Amino acid sequence: MDFSLSEEEREFQEATLNFAKNEMRPIAAEYDEKNDTPMELMQKAYEMGFLTSGIPEEYGGTGFSNMMNAVVCEELGWGCSGMYTSMMANTLALTPIVLFGNEEQKQKYLAPFTEKMNFACFGLTEREAGSDNSAIKTTAVKEGDHYIINGSKTFITNGGIASLGVIFASTDKKRGARGLSAFIVPMDTEGVTIGKHEDKMGHRASNTTELYFDNVKIPATNLLRREGFGFIIAMKTLDYARPAVGAGAVGLARAAYEEALEYAKNRVQFGQAIGSFQYNAFKLAKMATKIDYARLLVQRSAWMLDNDKKASKESAMAKVVATDVAMDVTTEALQIMGGYGYMKEYPLEKMMRDAKLFQIYEGTNEIQNHVISLEILGSTK
């Protein structure tokens, strides 16, 4: 394996870090407080290519490799987890079209995202169907050359600002998860309603809403691949998305570690910097080590995907380890900073709130362990 970057890639990594430092960090606290998405910054992110990173170059996108996307996501996660989430939700939502769309679908639905700033959403989760996809109640019934979609989705990133969604619905309830299908749904279609904007604990600079579908009529040509293929589309998409989630978590962990390291070097107690006390020094050493091995797991899974290797287990490992590391490191970093870390005047309390969601979204870490266990033991079904 060779994880080294080309000179051009290193330059883009540095440009991304500068974007995170100069554009994201200065407004992170403001938009966290507002519970709002900074659209002016998103326009700049679009111009940098972050919103089209998952669209291949042949369709006008940035066309990052999975490895390069992981590198970029780490820097964006270092800048602000919420803003990172809104940016990378575009890649999550468009990946089903990239992987499973036919040529006509790719030409029709990917192109608008390369012509001007647009957002997309991935509509899988429902109130009673989070990890259990077989419990999805949204239905799609074929009538002639159209499908009629009815139901709702919840916790949908970019739901309130998206122009396009990939929505999962049941076309055969008797088959459970194997009866799911995936549909491309323009969000201005009659019958699509945006529900409440969620007031979240963290990642507050990302838009998260409910979506409702009331007799939404879409052409049958908007079905991805075929009926009953939705579960495979969702699982394959998440295999590709999880390294990016892990990378964002590594970026957040790195940011928290850097805050604690700087504080430990400068905070003086009992006549010396608190970083010189072995207890704190060893804490920092463990934090640095965890960040490094989390990054390596993320990069391994990205490398495997770039080399067309099955990576369900490795992507799940990368996600669960990196997001657990983010939670561990932010907790320890705040402990090192003590009362100052707990105050909103400093960034650590936001980082700690942000870290928690990484362990939950795009498949809880409990589900990641289930995926890993099935891979190493073999499914009993």
CSV table of C-alpha atoms in Angstrom, one decimal, residues 83-378:
chain,number,residue,atom,x,y,z
A,83,MET,CA,-20.3,22.5,7.9
A,84,TYR,CA,-18.3,19.4,6.9
A,85,THR,CA,-21.5,17.3,7.3
A,86,SER,CA,-23.5,19.5,4.9
A,87,MET,CA,-20.7,19.4,2.3
A,88,MET,CA,-20.2,15.7,2.4
A,89,ALA,CA,-23.9,14.9,2.5
A,90,ASN,CA,-23.8,15.8,-1.2
A,91,THR,CA,-21.4,13.0,-1.9
A,92,LEU,CA,-23.5,10.5,0.2
A,93,ALA,CA,-26.7,11.4,-1.7
A,94,LEU,CA,-25.1,11.4,-5.2
A,95,THR,CA,-23.1,8.2,-4.7
A,96,PRO,CA,-26.1,5.9,-5.5
A,97,ILE,CA,-26.5,7.7,-8.8
A,98,VAL,CA,-22.8,7.5,-9.5
A,99,LEU,CA,-22.6,3.8,-8.7
A,100,PHE,CA,-25.9,2.5,-9.9
A,101,GLY,CA,-27.4,5.1,-12.2
A,102,ASN,CA,-27.6,4.5,-16.0
A,103,GLU,CA,-26.0,6.9,-18.4
A,104,GLU,CA,-29.2,8.9,-18.9
A,105,GLN,CA,-29.7,9.4,-15.1
A,106,LYS,CA,-26.1,10.4,-14.6
A,107,GLN,CA,-26.2,13.0,-17.4
A,108,LYS,CA,-29.6,14.4,-16.3
A,109,TYR,CA,-29.1,14.5,-12.5
A,110,LEU,CA,-25.4,15.0,-11.9
A,111,ALA,CA,-24.9,17.8,-14.3
A,112,PRO,CA,-26.9,20.5,-12.4
A,113,PHE,CA,-24.6,20.0,-9.4
A,114,THR,CA,-21.6,20.9,-11.5
A,115,GLU,CA,-23.2,24.0,-13.0
A,116,LYS,CA,-24.1,25.9,-9.8
A,117,MET,CA,-24.3,25.3,-6.1
A,118,ASN,CA,-26.9,22.6,-5.3
A,119,PHE,CA,-27.5,20.3,-2.4
A,120,ALA,CA,-28.7,16.7,-2.3
A,121,CYS,CA,-30.1,14.5,0.4
A,122,PHE,CA,-30.1,10.8,1.2
A,123,GLY,CA,-33.5,9.6,2.4
A,124,LEU,CA,-33.2,6.3,4.2
A,125,THR,CA,-34.0,6.8,7.9
A,126,GLU,CA,-37.5,7.0,9.3
A,127,ARG,CA,-38.9,7.5,12.8
A,128,GLU,CA,-39.4,3.8,13.2
A,129,ALA,CA,-36.7,2.6,10.8
A,130,GLY,CA,-33.2,3.7,11.7
A,131,SER,CA,-30.9,0.7,11.7
A,132,ASP,CA,-33.7,-1.7,10.8
A,133,ASN,CA,-34.3,-1.0,7.1
A,134,SER,CA,-36.9,-3.8,6.9
A,135,ALA,CA,-39.2,-1.5,9.0
A,136,ILE,CA,-39.3,1.3,6.3
A,137,LYS,CA,-42.9,2.3,5.8
A,138,THR,CA,-42.5,4.7,2.9
A,139,THR,CA,-44.0,3.0,-0.2
A,140,ALA,CA,-43.6,3.4,-3.9
A,141,VAL,CA,-46.5,2.0,-6.1
A,142,LYS,CA,-46.1,1.7,-9.8
A,143,GLU,CA,-48.9,3.1,-11.8
A,144,GLY,CA,-48.3,2.9,-15.6
A,145,ASP,CA,-45.1,4.7,-16.4
A,146,HIS,CA,-44.8,6.4,-12.9
A,147,TYR,CA,-44.3,5.6,-9.3
A,148,ILE,CA,-46.4,7.1,-6.5
A,149,ILE,CA,-44.4,7.6,-3.3
A,150,ASN,CA,-46.1,8.0,0.1
A,151,GLY,CA,-44.4,8.2,3.5
A,152,SER,CA,-41.9,10.2,5.5
A,153,LYS,CA,-38.2,10.4,6.4
A,154,THR,CA,-36.5,11.8,9.4
A,155,PHE,CA,-33.0,13.2,10.4
A,156,ILE,CA,-32.3,14.0,6.8
A,157,THR,CA,-29.1,16.1,6.3
A,158,ASN,CA,-29.7,18.9,3.8
A,159,GLY,CA,-33.4,18.0,3.7
A,160,GLY,CA,-34.5,21.6,3.9
A,161,ILE,CA,-32.0,22.9,1.3
A,162,ALA,CA,-31.7,20.1,-1.2
A,163,SER,CA,-32.8,20.3,-4.8
A,164,LEU,CA,-32.6,16.5,-5.2
A,165,GLY,CA,-33.0,13.4,-3.1
A,166,VAL,CA,-32.3,9.7,-3.4
A,167,ILE,CA,-35.3,8.3,-1.5
A,168,PHE,CA,-35.7,4.7,-0.4
A,169,ALA,CA,-39.1,3.2,-0.4
A,170,SER,CA,-40.7,-0.2,-0.3
A,171,THR,CA,-42.0,-1.7,-3.5
A,172,ASP,CA,-42.8,-5.0,-1.9
A,173,LYS,CA,-43.6,-4.9,1.8
A,174,LYS,CA,-43.6,-8.8,2.0
A,175,ARG,CA,-39.9,-8.9,1.3
A,176,GLY,CA,-38.8,-6.5,4.0
A,177,ALA,CA,-35.4,-5.0,3.4
A,178,ARG,CA,-35.2,-7.0,0.2
A,179,GLY,CA,-38.3,-5.2,-1.1
A,180,LEU,CA,-36.7,-1.7,-0.9
A,181,SER,CA,-36.1,0.3,-4.0
A,182,ALA,CA,-34.2,3.6,-4.6
A,183,PHE,CA,-35.6,6.6,-6.5
A,184,ILE,CA,-34.3,9.9,-7.7
A,185,VAL,CA,-36.7,12.5,-6.5
A,186,PRO,CA,-36.5,16.2,-7.4
A,187,MET,CA,-37.4,18.0,-4.3
A,188,ASP,CA,-39.7,20.5,-6.0
A,189,THR,CA,-42.0,17.7,-7.1
A,190,GLU,CA,-45.6,18.3,-6.0
A,191,GLY,CA,-46.4,16.5,-2.8
A,192,VAL,CA,-42.9,16.8,-1.2
A,193,THR,CA,-43.0,18.7,2.0
A,194,ILE,CA,-40.2,19.8,4.3
A,195,GLY,CA,-40.9,19.2,8.0
A,196,LYS,CA,-39.3,20.7,11.0
A,197,HIS,CA,-35.7,21.8,11.1
A,198,GLU,CA,-34.1,19.7,13.9
A,199,ASP,CA,-32.6,21.5,16.9
A,200,LYS,CA,-29.6,19.3,17.4
A,201,MET,CA,-27.0,18.9,20.2
A,202,GLY,CA,-24.1,19.2,17.7
A,203,HIS,CA,-23.3,19.6,14.0
A,204,ARG,CA,-25.7,22.5,14.2
A,205,ALA,CA,-24.3,24.3,11.1
A,206,SER,CA,-25.8,21.4,9.0
A,207,ASN,CA,-29.4,21.4,8.0
A,208,THR,CA,-31.4,18.4,9.3
A,209,THR,CA,-35.1,18.0,8.7
A,210,GLU,CA,-38.0,15.7,8.3
A,211,LEU,CA,-39.4,15.0,4.8
A,212,TYR,CA,-43.0,14.1,3.8
A,213,PHE,CA,-44.2,12.5,0.6
A,214,ASP,CA,-47.9,12.7,-0.2
A,215,ASN,CA,-48.7,11.0,-3.5
A,216,VAL,CA,-45.5,12.1,-5.0
A,217,LYS,CA,-45.5,11.1,-8.7
A,218,ILE,CA,-42.2,10.5,-10.4
A,219,PRO,CA,-41.3,8.9,-13.7
A,220,ALA,CA,-40.5,5.2,-13.6
A,221,THR,CA,-37.2,6.1,-15.3
A,222,ASN,CA,-36.2,7.6,-11.9
A,223,LEU,CA,-35.9,4.1,-10.4
A,224,LEU,CA,-32.3,3.2,-9.7
A,225,ARG,CA,-31.3,-0.1,-11.3
A,226,ARG,CA,-34.4,-2.2,-10.6
A,227,GLU,CA,-37.1,-2.9,-8.0
A,228,GLY,CA,-35.9,-4.6,-4.9
A,229,PHE,CA,-32.3,-3.4,-5.4
A,230,GLY,CA,-32.5,-0.6,-2.8
A,231,PHE,CA,-31.0,-2.4,0.1
A,232,ILE,CA,-27.9,-3.3,-1.9
A,233,ILE,CA,-27.7,0.3,-3.2
A,234,ALA,CA,-27.9,1.6,0.4
A,235,MET,CA,-25.3,-0.8,1.8
A,236,LYS,CA,-22.8,-0.2,-1.0
A,237,THR,CA,-23.3,3.5,-0.7
A,238,LEU,CA,-22.5,3.4,3.0
A,239,ASP,CA,-19.4,1.3,2.3
A,240,TYR,CA,-18.1,4.3,0.3
A,241,ALA,CA,-19.4,6.9,2.8
A,242,ARG,CA,-17.9,5.5,6.0
A,243,PRO,CA,-14.3,6.3,5.3
A,244,ALA,CA,-15.3,9.9,4.8
A,245,VAL,CA,-17.2,9.9,8.1
A,246,GLY,CA,-14.2,8.4,9.8
A,247,ALA,CA,-11.9,11.0,8.2
A,248,GLY,CA,-14.2,13.8,9.5
A,249,ALA,CA,-14.0,12.3,12.9
A,250,VAL,CA,-10.2,12.1,12.7
A,251,GLY,CA,-10.2,15.8,11.8
A,252,LEU,CA,-12.3,16.7,14.8
A,253,ALA,CA,-10.1,14.6,17.1
A,254,ARG,CA,-7.0,16.3,15.7
A,255,ALA,CA,-8.5,19.7,16.4
A,256,ALA,CA,-9.4,18.8,20.0
A,257,TYR,CA,-5.9,17.3,20.6
A,258,GLU,CA,-4.2,20.5,19.2
A,259,GLU,CA,-6.3,22.7,21.6
A,260,ALA,CA,-5.3,20.5,24.6
A,261,LEU,CA,-1.7,20.3,23.5
A,262,GLU,CA,-1.4,24.1,23.2
A,263,TYR,CA,-3.1,24.6,26.5
A,264,ALA,CA,-0.9,22.0,28.3
A,265,LYS,CA,2.2,23.8,27.0
A,266,ASN,CA,1.1,27.2,28.3
A,267,ARG,CA,-1.0,26.5,31.4
A,268,VAL,CA,1.2,26.8,34.5
A,269,GLN,CA,0.4,25.2,37.8
A,270,PHE,CA,2.7,24.5,40.8
A,271,GLY,CA,5.3,26.5,38.9
A,272,GLN,CA,5.4,24.5,35.7
A,273,ALA,CA,3.5,23.8,32.5
A,274,ILE,CA,0.8,21.2,33.2
A,275,GLY,CA,2.0,19.3,30.1
A,276,SER,CA,5.2,18.4,32.0
A,277,PHE,CA,3.2,16.4,34.5
A,278,GLN,CA,3.4,12.7,33.5
A,279,TYR,CA,-0.3,12.1,33.8
A,280,ASN,CA,-1.1,14.9,31.3
A,281,ALA,CA,1.9,14.0,29.1
A,282,PHE,CA,0.8,10.4,28.8
A,283,LYS,CA,-2.8,11.5,28.1
A,284,LEU,CA,-1.6,13.6,25.2
A,285,ALA,CA,0.6,10.7,24.0
A,286,LYS,CA,-2.4,8.3,24.0
A,287,MET,CA,-4.5,10.9,22.1
A,288,ALA,CA,-1.8,11.3,19.4
A,289,THR,CA,-1.5,7.6,19.0
A,290,LYS,CA,-5.3,7.0,18.7
A,291,ILE,CA,-5.6,9.7,16.1
A,292,ASP,CA,-2.8,8.1,14.1
A,293,TYR,CA,-4.2,4.6,14.1
A,294,ALA,CA,-7.7,5.9,13.3
A,295,ARG,CA,-6.3,7.7,10.3
A,296,LEU,CA,-4.5,4.6,9.1
A,297,LEU,CA,-7.7,2.5,9.3
A,298,VAL,CA,-9.6,5.2,7.3
A,299,GLN,CA,-6.9,5.4,4.7
A,300,ARG,CA,-6.7,1.6,4.4
A,301,SER,CA,-10.5,1.4,3.7
A,302,ALA,CA,-10.2,4.3,1.2
A,303,TRP,CA,-7.3,2.6,-0.6
A,304,MET,CA,-9.2,-0.7,-0.8
A,305,LEU,CA,-12.2,1.1,-2.4
A,306,ASP,CA,-9.9,2.8,-4.9
A,307,ASN,CA,-8.5,-0.5,-5.8
A,308,ASP,CA,-11.9,-2.1,-6.3
A,309,LYS,CA,-11.6,-4.4,-3.3
A,310,LYS,CA,-14.5,-5.3,-1.1
A,311,ALA,CA,-14.3,-3.1,2.0
A,312,SER,CA,-17.5,-3.6,4.0
A,313,LYS,CA,-15.6,-4.8,7.0
A,314,GLU,CA,-12.8,-2.4,6.7
A,315,SER,CA,-15.0,0.6,6.1
A,316,ALA,CA,-17.1,-0.3,9.2
A,317,MET,CA,-13.9,-0.7,11.2
A,318,ALA,CA,-12.6,2.7,10.1
A,319,LYS,CA,-15.9,4.3,11.0
A,320,VAL,CA,-16.3,2.7,14.4
A,321,VAL,CA,-12.7,3.3,15.5
A,322,ALA,CA,-12.3,6.8,14.2
A,323,THR,CA,-15.6,8.0,15.7
A,324,ASP,CA,-14.9,6.4,19.0
A,325,VAL,CA,-11.5,8.0,19.0
A,326,ALA,CA,-13.2,11.4,18.3
A,327,MET,CA,-15.3,11.0,21.4
A,328,ASP,CA,-12.5,9.8,23.5
A,329,VAL,CA,-10.0,12.5,22.5
A,330,THR,CA,-12.5,15.4,22.8
A,331,THR,CA,-13.4,14.1,26.3
A,332,GLU,CA,-9.8,13.9,27.4
A,333,ALA,CA,-8.9,17.2,25.8
A,334,LEU,CA,-11.7,18.9,27.7
A,335,GLN,CA,-10.5,17.3,30.9
A,336,ILE,CA,-7.0,18.7,30.4
A,337,MET,CA,-8.4,22.2,29.8
A,338,GLY,CA,-10.6,21.8,32.9
A,339,GLY,CA,-13.1,24.6,33.5
A,340,TYR,CA,-11.9,26.6,30.5
A,341,GLY,CA,-12.7,23.7,28.2
A,342,TYR,CA,-16.3,23.6,29.5
A,343,MET,CA,-16.9,27.2,28.6
A,344,LYS,CA,-18.5,28.3,25.3
A,345,GLU,CA,-15.8,30.9,25.0
A,346,TYR,CA,-13.5,28.1,24.0
A,347,PRO,CA,-14.1,25.6,21.1
A,348,LEU,CA,-13.7,22.3,23.1
A,349,GLU,CA,-17.3,22.2,24.4
A,350,LYS,CA,-18.6,22.4,20.8
A,351,MET,CA,-16.1,19.8,19.6
A,352,MET,CA,-17.3,17.4,22.3
A,353,ARG,CA,-21.0,17.9,21.3
A,354,ASP,CA,-20.0,17.4,17.7
A,355,ALA,CA,-18.1,14.2,18.4
A,356,LYS,CA,-21.1,12.4,19.7
A,357,LEU,CA,-23.0,12.4,16.4
A,358,PHE,CA,-20.2,10.8,14.6
A,359,GLN,CA,-20.9,7.7,16.6
A,360,ILE,CA,-24.5,7.7,15.6
A,361,TYR,CA,-25.1,8.8,12.0
A,362,GLU,CA,-24.5,6.8,8.8
A,363,GLY,CA,-25.0,3.7,10.9
A,364,THR,CA,-24.5,3.6,14.6
A,365,ASN,CA,-21.3,2.1,16.0
A,366,GLU,CA,-23.3,-0.8,17.3
A,367,ILE,CA,-24.4,-1.5,13.7
A,368,GLN,CA,-20.8,-1.2,12.5
A,369,ASN,CA,-19.9,-3.9,15.0
A,370,HIS,CA,-22.7,-6.0,13.7
A,371,VAL,CA,-21.5,-5.6,10.1
A,372,ILE,CA,-17.9,-6.5,11.2
A,373,SER,CA,-19.2,-9.6,13.1
A,374,LEU,CA,-21.2,-10.8,10.1
A,375,GLU,CA,-18.0,-10.4,7.9
A,376,ILE,CA,-15.8,-12.3,10.3
A,377,LEU,CA,-18.3,-15.0,11.4
A,378,GLY,CA,-20.3,-15.3,8.3
